[in-house]
mmCIF file of C-alpha atoms and ligand atoms in Angstrom:
data_model
loop_
_atom_site.group_PDB
_atom_site.id
_atom_site.type_symbol
_atom_site.label_atom_id
_atom_site.label_comp_id
_atom_site.label_asym_id
_atom_site.label_seq_id
_atom_site.Cartn_x
_atom_site.Cartn_y
_atom_site.Cartn_z
ATOM 1 C CA UNK K 1 58.230 -126.827 82.149
ATOM 2 C CA UNK K 2 60.799 -124.294 84.580
ATOM 3 C CA UNK K 3 62.158 -126.214 87.151
ATOM 4 C CA UNK K 4 65.275 -128.547 85.930
ATOM 5 C CA UNK K 5 65.224 -132.068 84.438
ATOM 6 C CA UNK K 6 68.249 -133.692 85.280
ATOM 7 C CA UNK K 7 69.976 -137.235 84.213
ATOM 8 C CA UNK K 8 72.589 -137.951 87.745
ATOM 9 C CA UNK K 9 74.516 -140.705 87.527
ATOM 10 C CA UNK K 10 75.839 -142.477 90.808
ATOM 11 C CA UNK K 11 78.822 -144.591 90.064
ATOM 12 C CA UNK K 12 78.847 -145.955 93.838
ATOM 13 C CA UNK K 13 82.382 -147.254 94.720
ATOM 14 C CA UNK K 14 82.835 -148.638 90.584
ATOM 15 C CA UNK K 15 85.496 -148.187 88.023
ATOM 16 C CA UNK K 16 88.974 -147.244 88.584
ATOM 17 C CA UNK K 17 90.304 -143.708 87.075
ATOM 18 C CA UNK K 18 91.275 -145.402 83.755
ATOM 19 C CA UNK K 19 87.781 -147.047 83.411
ATOM 20 C CA UNK K 20 86.141 -144.057 84.751
ATOM 21 C CA UNK K 21 87.709 -142.151 81.717
ATOM 22 C CA UNK K 22 86.821 -144.769 79.239
ATOM 23 C CA UNK K 23 83.761 -144.087 80.002
ATOM 24 C CA UNK K 24 83.288 -140.751 79.769
ATOM 25 C CA UNK K 25 85.453 -140.525 76.309
ATOM 26 C CA UNK K 26 82.559 -142.941 75.048
ATOM 27 C CA UNK K 27 79.392 -141.412 76.804
ATOM 28 C CA UNK K 28 80.993 -137.972 75.616
ATOM 29 C CA UNK K 29 81.405 -139.599 71.757
ATOM 30 C CA UNK K 30 77.364 -140.335 72.040
ATOM 31 C CA UNK K 31 75.389 -137.417 70.898
ATOM 32 C CA UNK K 32 73.471 -135.961 74.043
ATOM 33 C CA UNK K 33 71.462 -133.010 73.724
ATOM 34 C CA UNK K 34 70.673 -130.787 76.873
ATOM 35 C CA UNK K 35 68.426 -128.304 76.405
ATOM 36 C CA UNK K 36 68.566 -124.808 78.729
ATOM 37 C CA UNK K 37 66.770 -126.160 81.988
ATOM 38 C CA UNK K 38 68.564 -129.734 81.709
ATOM 39 C CA UNK K 39 71.079 -130.937 83.319
ATOM 40 C CA UNK K 40 73.353 -134.198 83.265
ATOM 41 C CA UNK K 41 75.203 -134.798 86.633
ATOM 42 C CA UNK K 42 77.865 -136.517 87.085
ATOM 43 C CA UNK K 43 78.214 -138.653 90.922
ATOM 44 C CA UNK K 44 81.637 -140.011 90.877
ATOM 45 C CA UNK K 45 84.269 -141.416 93.587
ATOM 46 C CA UNK K 46 86.391 -138.597 95.477
ATOM 47 C CA UNK K 47 89.972 -139.491 94.000
ATOM 48 C CA UNK K 48 88.453 -138.595 90.501
ATOM 49 C CA UNK K 49 86.644 -135.650 91.076
ATOM 50 C CA UNK K 50 89.433 -133.201 90.394
ATOM 51 C CA UNK K 51 90.234 -135.303 87.026
ATOM 52 C CA UNK K 52 86.333 -135.511 85.970
ATOM 53 C CA UNK K 53 85.726 -131.713 86.372
ATOM 54 C CA UNK K 54 88.821 -131.029 84.080
ATOM 55 C CA UNK K 55 87.527 -133.243 81.259
ATOM 56 C CA UNK K 56 84.195 -131.249 81.676
ATOM 57 C CA UNK K 57 85.393 -127.743 80.655
ATOM 58 C CA UNK K 58 83.527 -126.204 77.978
ATOM 59 C CA UNK K 59 81.049 -128.497 78.100
ATOM 60 C CA UNK K 60 77.121 -127.596 78.846
ATOM 61 C CA UNK K 61 75.076 -128.155 81.491
ATOM 62 C CA UNK K 62 77.622 -130.936 83.200
ATOM 63 C CA UNK K 63 78.426 -131.069 86.256
ATOM 64 C CA UNK K 64 80.376 -132.711 89.257
ATOM 65 C CA UNK K 65 78.635 -134.417 92.688
ATOM 66 C CA UNK K 66 80.218 -135.605 95.097
ATOM 67 C CA UNK K 67 78.531 -139.167 96.481
ATOM 68 C CA UNK K 68 78.979 -137.722 100.599
ATOM 69 C CA UNK K 69 80.532 -135.216 102.544
ATOM 70 C CA UNK K 70 81.307 -135.255 106.224
ATOM 71 C CA UNK K 71 78.809 -133.293 108.766
ATOM 72 C CA UNK K 72 81.282 -131.817 110.484
ATOM 73 C CA UNK K 73 83.370 -128.392 109.066
ATOM 74 C CA UNK K 74 87.016 -129.659 109.757
ATOM 75 C CA UNK K 75 88.878 -130.954 112.016
ATOM 76 C CA UNK K 76 90.433 -134.213 113.470
ATOM 77 C CA UNK K 77 88.270 -136.398 111.667
ATOM 78 C CA UNK K 78 90.537 -138.472 110.029
ATOM 79 C CA UNK K 79 89.502 -140.077 106.505
ATOM 80 C CA UNK K 80 86.583 -137.516 106.061
ATOM 81 C CA UNK K 81 85.857 -135.235 103.450
ATOM 82 C CA UNK K 82 84.534 -131.421 103.977
ATOM 83 C CA UNK K 83 82.033 -129.542 102.176
ATOM 84 C CA UNK K 84 85.082 -127.018 102.169
ATOM 85 C CA UNK K 85 87.332 -129.164 100.264
ATOM 86 C CA UNK K 86 84.569 -130.315 98.220
ATOM 87 C CA UNK K 87 84.010 -126.319 97.335
ATOM 88 C CA UNK K 88 87.795 -125.976 97.031
ATOM 89 C CA UNK K 89 87.880 -128.364 93.736
ATOM 90 C CA UNK K 90 84.889 -126.622 91.732
ATOM 91 C CA UNK K 91 82.180 -129.296 93.028
ATOM 92 C CA UNK K 92 78.883 -128.377 92.209
ATOM 93 C CA UNK K 93 76.470 -131.186 93.827
ATOM 94 C CA UNK K 94 76.280 -133.354 97.064
ATOM 95 C CA UNK K 95 74.752 -136.595 97.046
ATOM 96 C CA UNK K 96 73.258 -136.894 100.685
ATOM 97 C CA UNK K 97 71.472 -139.205 102.533
ATOM 98 C CA UNK K 98 71.732 -142.430 99.636
ATOM 99 C CA UNK K 99 69.718 -145.307 101.114
ATOM 100 C CA UNK K 100 73.382 -146.888 101.359
ATOM 101 C CA UNK K 101 74.945 -144.465 103.441
ATOM 102 C CA UNK K 102 71.534 -144.108 105.779
ATOM 103 C CA UNK K 103 72.225 -148.483 106.180
ATOM 104 C CA UNK K 104 75.861 -149.255 105.896
ATOM 105 C CA UNK K 105 77.064 -146.017 107.526
ATOM 106 C CA UNK K 106 73.712 -145.198 109.811
ATOM 107 C CA UNK K 107 73.101 -141.667 108.330
ATOM 108 C CA UNK K 108 70.194 -140.444 110.312
ATOM 109 C CA UNK K 109 67.408 -137.577 109.389
ATOM 110 C CA UNK K 110 69.193 -135.001 111.827
ATOM 111 C CA UNK K 111 72.646 -136.016 110.947
ATOM 112 C CA UNK K 112 71.433 -135.013 107.449
ATOM 113 C CA UNK K 113 70.245 -131.867 108.184
ATOM 114 C CA UNK K 114 73.925 -130.822 109.342
ATOM 115 C CA UNK K 115 75.245 -132.042 106.152
ATOM 116 C CA UNK K 116 72.535 -129.857 104.365
ATOM 117 C CA UNK K 117 73.075 -127.040 105.809
ATOM 118 C CA UNK K 118 76.783 -126.962 105.129
ATOM 119 C CA UNK K 119 76.522 -127.576 101.556
ATOM 120 C CA UNK K 120 74.241 -124.641 101.662
ATOM 121 C CA UNK K 121 76.235 -122.716 103.496
ATOM 122 C CA UNK K 122 79.267 -123.627 101.043
ATOM 123 C CA UNK K 123 77.040 -123.229 97.787
ATOM 124 C CA UNK K 124 76.931 -126.974 96.706
ATOM 125 C CA UNK K 125 74.048 -128.100 95.617
ATOM 126 C CA UNK K 126 72.421 -131.136 97.357
ATOM 127 C CA UNK K 127 70.994 -134.012 96.077
ATOM 128 C CA UNK K 128 68.786 -135.114 98.993
ATOM 129 C CA UNK K 129 67.796 -138.665 99.149
ATOM 130 C CA UNK K 130 64.557 -140.080 99.975
ATOM 131 C CA UNK K 131 62.614 -143.589 100.167
ATOM 132 C CA UNK K 132 61.584 -146.453 101.967
ATOM 133 C CA UNK K 133 62.197 -150.008 102.097
ATOM 134 C CA UNK K 134 59.935 -153.146 101.134
ATOM 135 C CA UNK K 135 58.476 -153.819 104.668
ATOM 136 C CA UNK K 136 57.703 -150.300 105.303
ATOM 137 C CA UNK K 137 56.127 -150.336 101.289
ATOM 138 C CA UNK K 138 53.746 -153.535 101.942
ATOM 139 C CA UNK K 139 52.816 -151.805 105.394
ATOM 140 C CA UNK K 140 51.231 -149.377 102.746
ATOM 141 C CA UNK K 141 52.837 -146.652 105.042
ATOM 142 C CA UNK K 142 55.870 -144.740 102.553
ATOM 143 C CA UNK K 143 54.167 -141.918 102.181
ATOM 144 C CA UNK K 144 54.405 -140.870 105.932
ATOM 145 C CA UNK K 145 57.767 -142.526 106.468
ATOM 146 C CA UNK K 146 59.314 -140.319 103.363
ATOM 147 C CA UNK K 147 57.757 -137.370 104.813
ATOM 148 C CA UNK K 148 59.118 -137.887 108.454
ATOM 149 C CA UNK K 149 62.519 -138.027 106.051
ATOM 150 C CA UNK K 150 61.807 -134.806 104.575
ATOM 151 C CA UNK K 151 60.566 -132.914 107.458
ATOM 152 C CA UNK K 152 63.479 -134.352 109.650
ATOM 153 C CA UNK K 153 65.967 -133.270 107.786
ATOM 154 C CA UNK K 154 64.566 -130.470 105.336
ATOM 155 C CA UNK K 155 61.445 -128.001 107.263
ATOM 156 C CA UNK K 156 64.288 -126.187 108.981
ATOM 157 C CA UNK K 157 65.699 -124.696 105.722
ATOM 158 C CA UNK K 158 64.212 -120.969 104.630
ATOM 159 C CA UNK K 159 62.044 -120.873 101.288
ATOM 160 C CA UNK K 160 64.630 -119.036 99.817
ATOM 161 C CA UNK K 161 66.782 -122.164 100.364
ATOM 162 C CA UNK K 162 64.592 -124.927 98.940
ATOM 163 C CA UNK K 163 63.447 -122.684 96.090
ATOM 164 C CA UNK K 164 65.544 -125.202 92.884
ATOM 165 C CA UNK K 165 66.409 -127.848 95.393
ATOM 166 C CA UNK K 166 66.619 -131.689 94.200
ATOM 167 C CA UNK K 167 65.073 -134.423 95.945
ATOM 168 C CA UNK K 168 65.956 -138.252 94.746
ATOM 169 C CA UNK K 169 62.722 -139.994 95.408
ATOM 170 C CA UNK K 170 64.412 -144.023 95.299
ATOM 171 C CA UNK K 171 62.365 -146.817 97.054
ATOM 172 C CA UNK K 172 65.024 -148.871 98.466
ATOM 173 C CA UNK K 173 63.422 -152.437 96.722
ATOM 174 C CA UNK K 174 64.179 -151.131 93.599
ATOM 175 C CA UNK K 175 67.962 -149.985 94.071
ATOM 176 C CA UNK K 176 70.109 -152.736 92.131
ATOM 177 C CA UNK K 177 67.207 -155.102 91.783
ATOM 178 C CA UNK K 178 66.229 -154.783 88.586
ATOM 179 C CA UNK K 179 62.828 -153.891 89.730
ATOM 180 C CA UNK K 180 61.788 -150.410 89.101
ATOM 181 C CA UNK K 181 58.611 -148.647 90.545
ATOM 182 C CA UNK K 182 56.239 -148.430 87.883
ATOM 183 C CA UNK K 183 55.273 -144.725 86.418
ATOM 184 C CA UNK K 184 52.077 -145.178 88.183
ATOM 185 C CA UNK K 185 54.120 -145.438 91.772
ATOM 186 C CA UNK K 186 56.802 -143.334 90.926
ATOM 187 C CA UNK K 187 54.392 -140.003 89.805
ATOM 188 C CA UNK K 188 51.897 -141.276 92.856
ATOM 189 C CA UNK K 189 55.180 -140.778 95.456
ATOM 190 C CA UNK K 190 56.434 -137.657 93.479
ATOM 191 C CA UNK K 191 52.785 -135.852 93.729
ATOM 192 C CA UNK K 192 52.972 -136.773 97.421
ATOM 193 C CA UNK K 193 56.661 -135.117 97.806
ATOM 194 C CA UNK K 194 55.710 -131.953 96.058
ATOM 195 C CA UNK K 195 52.210 -131.884 97.906
ATOM 196 C CA UNK K 196 54.109 -131.632 101.276
ATOM 197 C CA UNK K 197 56.453 -129.153 100.061
ATOM 198 C CA UNK K 198 53.679 -127.039 99.069
ATOM 199 C CA UNK K 199 51.689 -127.607 102.631
ATOM 200 C CA UNK K 200 54.763 -125.870 104.287
ATOM 201 C CA UNK K 201 56.089 -123.577 101.860
ATOM 202 C CA UNK K 202 53.675 -123.124 99.207
ATOM 203 C CA UNK K 203 52.914 -124.230 95.436
ATOM 204 C CA UNK K 204 55.971 -121.650 93.742
ATOM 205 C CA UNK K 205 58.639 -123.163 96.205
ATOM 206 C CA UNK K 206 57.155 -126.773 95.792
ATOM 207 C CA UNK K 207 56.858 -126.184 92.016
ATOM 208 C CA UNK K 208 60.288 -125.148 91.591
ATOM 209 C CA UNK K 209 61.874 -128.372 93.292
ATOM 210 C CA UNK K 210 63.317 -131.016 90.815
ATOM 211 C CA UNK K 211 62.574 -134.367 92.233
ATOM 212 C CA UNK K 212 64.015 -136.990 90.751
ATOM 213 C CA UNK K 213 63.318 -140.700 90.550
ATOM 214 C CA UNK K 214 65.831 -143.706 91.158
ATOM 215 C CA UNK K 215 65.969 -147.341 91.158
ATOM 216 C CA UNK K 216 66.907 -149.520 88.079
ATOM 217 C CA UNK K 217 66.750 -146.514 85.700
ATOM 218 C CA UNK K 218 67.483 -147.881 82.129
ATOM 219 C CA UNK K 219 67.465 -146.608 78.742
ATOM 220 C CA UNK K 220 64.497 -148.979 78.281
ATOM 221 C CA UNK K 221 62.003 -147.174 80.972
ATOM 222 C CA UNK K 222 63.617 -143.556 81.011
ATOM 223 C CA UNK K 223 61.028 -141.963 78.804
ATOM 224 C CA UNK K 224 58.340 -143.254 80.201
ATOM 225 C CA UNK K 225 59.316 -143.037 84.012
ATOM 226 C CA UNK K 226 60.623 -138.934 83.045
ATOM 227 C CA UNK K 227 57.471 -138.468 80.915
ATOM 228 C CA UNK K 228 55.006 -138.697 84.336
ATOM 229 C CA UNK K 229 54.231 -134.483 85.306
ATOM 230 C CA UNK K 230 55.662 -135.140 88.740
ATOM 231 C CA UNK K 231 59.046 -136.798 87.880
ATOM 232 C CA UNK K 232 61.975 -134.321 86.766
ATOM 233 C CA UNK K 233 64.905 -137.040 85.501
ATOM 234 C CA UNK K 234 66.815 -139.627 87.385
ATOM 235 C CA UNK K 235 69.596 -140.688 90.098
ATOM 236 C CA UNK K 236 71.232 -144.013 87.895
ATOM 237 C CA UNK K 237 73.239 -146.359 89.200
ATOM 238 C CA UNK K 238 73.906 -149.774 87.690
ATOM 239 C CA UNK K 239 73.136 -148.274 84.009
ATOM 240 C CA UNK K 240 75.015 -144.683 84.245
ATOM 241 C CA UNK K 241 78.496 -147.388 83.817
ATOM 242 C CA UNK K 242 77.132 -148.007 80.568
ATOM 243 C CA UNK K 243 77.645 -145.109 78.056
ATOM 244 C CA UNK K 244 75.104 -145.807 75.213
ATOM 245 C CA UNK K 245 72.709 -146.541 78.371
ATOM 246 C CA UNK K 246 73.725 -143.367 80.026
ATOM 247 C CA UNK K 247 73.338 -141.184 76.667
ATOM 248 C CA UNK K 248 69.975 -142.573 76.091
ATOM 249 C CA UNK K 249 68.743 -141.875 79.736
ATOM 250 C CA UNK K 250 69.859 -138.373 79.151
ATOM 251 C CA UNK K 251 68.228 -138.087 75.575
ATOM 252 C CA UNK K 252 64.819 -138.992 77.607
ATOM 253 C CA UNK K 253 64.760 -136.288 79.870
ATOM 254 C CA UNK K 254 61.857 -134.219 79.275
ATOM 255 C CA UNK K 255 62.515 -130.636 77.884
HETATM 256 P P1 LIG G 301 70.237 -148.246 90.273
HETATM 257 O O1 LIG G 301 70.911 -147.621 91.553
HETATM 258 O O2 LIG G 301 70.345 -147.302 89.123
HETATM 259 O O3 LIG G 301 71.852 -149.429 89.754
HETATM 260 O O4 LIG G 301 69.333 -149.057 90.772
HETATM 261 C C1 LIG G 301 70.268 -145.965 91.602
HETATM 262 C C2 LIG G 301 70.763 -145.716 93.022
HETATM 263 O O5 LIG G 301 70.904 -146.079 93.871
HETATM 264 O O6 LIG G 301 71.108 -144.575 93.040
#
């Protein structure tokens, strides 16, 4: 399988610098295997990006991600962080449209389209999050809901821009709740997402896209979820704050 398998940590708004460094020291002390088509990505708070980037020098297939960026290029936006700033300190990935950003910071599909455009312009790779809330899942309309998120934020892109793109499917009802989607539910939605891209962009583009699952991934369930044919790894919150858990999740990636 050629497309990338990715274990991405999302620390969210947790840990001091000292705690983060201690976590990484513990993580790097545990043997993890990252093959040619596998990556670990650390989604860490803005203030620590440079320090952590320095810590990764000489390590293979481990990258850093910002958890957000602003939707404008530069200027009088006090307190915001631009994509160009992230590029200038060597950030590799940007997590975009996490459900917490959509919910608490009113990020819309069209604002996310602007963020995606800026990331691609500056050579940063988006990890584009999508996923439905519980009421939508209960109404059975999750497929069209997620499809709309993808269409409104990504369907203006060219096939070249979407080749090797990274999507994270995170059902909101499974985030931080300990309630994981079953591996069948994950596979079903991942296959749907891939078919949405295939219908517009063709199979070659759709097959190149890494689709990560997020929502209460932990060492105990990672292998089964990542083992599904259309699941290409995970975006991991709570369990990424525990070195042994995240190391085991890295080691659960498909070869
Ligand atoms: P969780 O978070 O692993 O704590 O459920 C996942 C996420 O929100 O990215």
